[in-house]
mmCIF file of C-alpha atoms in Angstrom:
data_model
loop_
_atom_site.group_PDB
_atom_site.id
_atom_site.type_symbol
_atom_site.label_atom_id
_atom_site.label_comp_id
_atom_site.label_asym_id
_atom_site.label_seq_id
_atom_site.Cartn_x
_atom_site.Cartn_y
_atom_site.Cartn_z
ATOM 1 C CA MET A 1 2.653 9.430 6.156
ATOM 2 C CA GLU A 2 2.214 12.822 4.587
ATOM 3 C CA ASP A 3 3.792 11.639 1.344
ATOM 4 C CA ILE A 4 3.030 7.932 1.290
ATOM 5 C CA PRO A 5 4.953 6.947 -1.889
ATOM 6 C CA VAL A 6 8.138 8.542 -0.568
ATOM 7 C CA THR A 7 7.543 7.047 2.877
ATOM 8 C CA ILE A 8 7.092 3.568 1.436
ATOM 9 C CA LEU A 9 10.196 3.792 -0.735
ATOM 10 C CA GLN A 10 12.344 5.300 2.035
ATOM 11 C CA LYS A 11 11.306 2.697 4.577
ATOM 12 C CA PHE A 12 11.300 -0.264 2.233
ATOM 13 C CA ASP A 13 14.921 -1.265 2.881
ATOM 14 C CA GLU A 14 14.392 -1.147 6.637
ATOM 15 C CA LEU A 15 11.240 -3.269 6.441
ATOM 16 C CA TYR A 16 12.809 -5.685 3.961
ATOM 17 C CA GLN A 17 15.813 -6.271 6.218
ATOM 18 C CA THR A 18 13.570 -6.761 9.253
ATOM 19 C CA LEU A 19 11.414 -9.320 7.463
ATOM 20 C CA THR A 20 14.345 -11.309 6.105
ATOM 21 C CA ARG A 21 16.076 -11.452 9.507
ATOM 22 C CA THR A 22 13.173 -12.898 11.479
ATOM 23 C CA GLU A 23 13.542 -16.371 12.937
ATOM 24 C CA GLU A 24 10.901 -17.689 10.583
ATOM 25 C CA MET A 25 12.728 -16.217 7.540
ATOM 26 C CA ILE A 26 9.594 -14.817 5.953
ATOM 27 C CA ALA A 27 9.568 -15.403 2.208
ATOM 28 C CA VAL A 28 9.563 -12.012 0.509
ATOM 29 C CA PRO A 29 10.141 -11.276 -3.183
ATOM 30 C CA GLU A 30 13.566 -10.102 -4.284
ATOM 31 C CA ARG A 31 14.380 -6.518 -3.351
ATOM 32 C CA ALA A 32 14.795 -5.285 -6.940
ATOM 33 C CA LEU A 33 11.444 -6.775 -7.937
ATOM 34 C CA MET A 34 9.712 -5.126 -4.981
ATOM 35 C CA LEU A 35 11.259 -1.721 -5.656
ATOM 36 C CA ASP A 36 10.217 -1.931 -9.303
ATOM 37 C CA LEU A 37 6.720 -2.935 -8.278
ATOM 38 C CA LEU A 38 6.359 -0.051 -5.811
ATOM 39 C CA GLN A 39 7.653 2.466 -8.337
ATOM 40 C CA ARG A 40 5.080 1.309 -10.898
ATOM 41 C CA CYS A 41 2.226 2.061 -8.498
ATOM 42 C CA SER A 42 0.110 5.173 -8.518
ATOM 43 C CA PHE A 43 -0.636 6.467 -5.010
ATOM 44 C CA LYS A 44 -3.427 8.860 -4.099
ATOM 45 C CA MET A 45 -4.243 10.205 -0.655
ATOM 46 C CA PHE A 46 -7.882 11.239 -0.295
ATOM 47 C CA GLU A 47 -8.422 14.192 2.024
ATOM 48 C CA GLU A 48 -12.102 13.420 2.651
ATOM 49 C CA THR A 49 -13.691 10.054 3.385
ATOM 50 C CA GLU A 50 -16.644 10.919 1.123
ATOM 51 C CA ASP A 51 -14.276 11.462 -1.809
ATOM 52 C CA TYR A 52 -12.522 8.177 -1.049
ATOM 53 C CA PHE A 53 -15.767 6.184 -1.156
ATOM 54 C CA GLY A 54 -17.116 8.192 -4.089
ATOM 55 C CA SER A 55 -14.177 7.583 -6.429
ATOM 56 C CA ALA A 56 -15.582 6.441 -9.783
ATOM 57 C CA ARG A 57 -12.173 5.194 -10.939
ATOM 58 C CA ALA A 58 -11.920 2.727 -8.082
ATOM 59 C CA ARG A 59 -15.369 1.217 -8.630
ATOM 60 C CA GLU A 60 -14.416 0.015 -12.105
ATOM 61 C CA TYR A 61 -12.000 -2.676 -10.899
ATOM 62 C CA PRO A 62 -11.925 -5.416 -8.261
ATOM 63 C CA GLN A 63 -10.327 -4.032 -5.114
ATOM 64 C CA TYR A 64 -8.201 -5.498 -2.365
ATOM 65 C CA ILE A 65 -8.959 -3.881 0.976
ATOM 66 C CA SER A 66 -7.127 -4.355 4.235
ATOM 67 C CA PRO A 67 -8.483 -7.154 6.436
ATOM 68 C CA THR A 68 -6.362 -5.777 9.282
ATOM 69 C CA PHE A 69 -7.305 -2.102 9.127
ATOM 70 C CA GLY A 70 -10.810 -2.311 7.655
ATOM 71 C CA ASP A 71 -12.290 -1.389 4.313
ATOM 72 C CA HIS A 72 -12.029 2.347 4.867
ATOM 73 C CA ALA A 73 -8.265 2.745 5.392
ATOM 74 C CA PHE A 74 -6.893 1.933 1.932
ATOM 75 C CA ARG A 75 -7.587 -0.084 -1.197
ATOM 76 C CA VAL A 76 -5.390 -1.499 -3.937
ATOM 77 C CA TYR A 77 -6.518 -2.457 -7.410
ATOM 78 C CA PHE A 78 -5.076 -3.278 -10.818
ATOM 79 C CA ASN A 79 -6.259 -1.139 -13.730
ATOM 80 C CA SER A 80 -6.108 -3.400 -16.760
ATOM 81 C CA TYR A 81 -6.484 -0.458 -19.168
ATOM 82 C CA SER A 82 -3.465 1.499 -17.897
ATOM 83 C CA ASN A 83 -1.654 -1.668 -16.728
ATOM 84 C CA LYS A 84 -0.923 0.038 -13.390
ATOM 85 C CA ILE A 85 -1.590 -0.685 -9.761
ATOM 86 C CA TYR A 86 -3.479 2.042 -7.936
ATOM 87 C CA VAL A 87 -3.222 2.542 -4.179
ATOM 88 C CA ASP A 88 -5.902 4.797 -2.695
ATOM 89 C CA LEU A 89 -5.431 5.958 0.880
ATOM 90 C CA ASN A 90 -8.040 7.551 3.098
ATOM 91 C CA ARG A 91 -6.158 10.191 5.116
ATOM 92 C CA GLU A 92 -8.331 10.274 8.229
ATOM 93 C CA PRO A 93 -8.307 6.501 8.991
ATOM 94 C CA ILE A 94 -4.628 6.191 8.021
ATOM 95 C CA GLN A 95 -3.690 8.966 10.461
ATOM 96 C CA ALA A 96 -5.863 7.430 13.172
ATOM 97 C CA ILE A 97 -4.145 4.030 13.018
ATOM 98 C CA ARG A 98 -0.627 5.473 12.767
ATOM 99 C CA ILE A 99 -0.073 5.701 16.505
ATOM 100 C CA THR A 100 3.357 4.151 16.951
ATOM 101 C CA LYS A 101 6.326 3.139 14.823
ATOM 102 C CA GLU A 102 5.090 -0.442 15.052
ATOM 103 C CA THR A 103 1.637 0.369 13.691
ATOM 104 C CA GLU A 104 3.175 2.497 10.954
ATOM 105 C CA HIS A 105 5.238 -0.518 9.895
ATOM 106 C CA GLN A 106 2.125 -2.703 10.008
ATOM 107 C CA VAL A 107 0.296 -0.296 7.692
ATOM 108 C CA LEU A 108 3.216 -0.153 5.257
ATOM 109 C CA CYS A 109 3.609 -3.946 5.259
ATOM 110 C CA GLU A 110 -0.116 -4.387 4.664
ATOM 111 C CA ILE A 111 -0.002 -1.959 1.723
ATOM 112 C CA ILE A 112 3.007 -3.746 0.214
ATOM 113 C CA ARG A 113 1.326 -7.137 0.706
ATOM 114 C CA SER A 114 -1.807 -5.841 -1.028
ATOM 115 C CA ILE A 115 0.239 -4.531 -3.968
ATOM 116 C CA VAL A 116 1.858 -7.943 -4.407
ATOM 117 C CA LEU A 117 -1.522 -9.677 -4.255
ATOM 118 C CA VAL A 118 -3.111 -7.599 -7.016
ATOM 119 C CA ASP A 119 -0.166 -7.541 -9.448
ATOM 120 C CA PRO A 120 -0.985 -10.052 -12.200
ATOM 121 C CA THR A 121 2.651 -10.159 -13.356
ATOM 122 C CA LEU A 122 3.944 -11.840 -10.187
#
């Protein structure tokens, strides 16, 4: 997850196909809509946990934090001024939970789910 935006976009097709093939047929938005949504996001990886928690930009807007990975791994919020979705990632916790391919997919799915939840246009 060195370059999270590229990682998300590269792995999106694989995750999308996996989700739509499950026995339960998980309802996911159309592929084109999801790709557009992900490309409209602004991603930032914070090197230091102190910088992550100290971000003034993030405190200005309601945030969605991961119930699965805790409030220190990543946050997603909609900036009404710029009309963009911001995804802030805390490098140390993200690296710690990325142990296997399965957990990497869980992190990516959780980030995508959070992006969908905060987008007011959906």
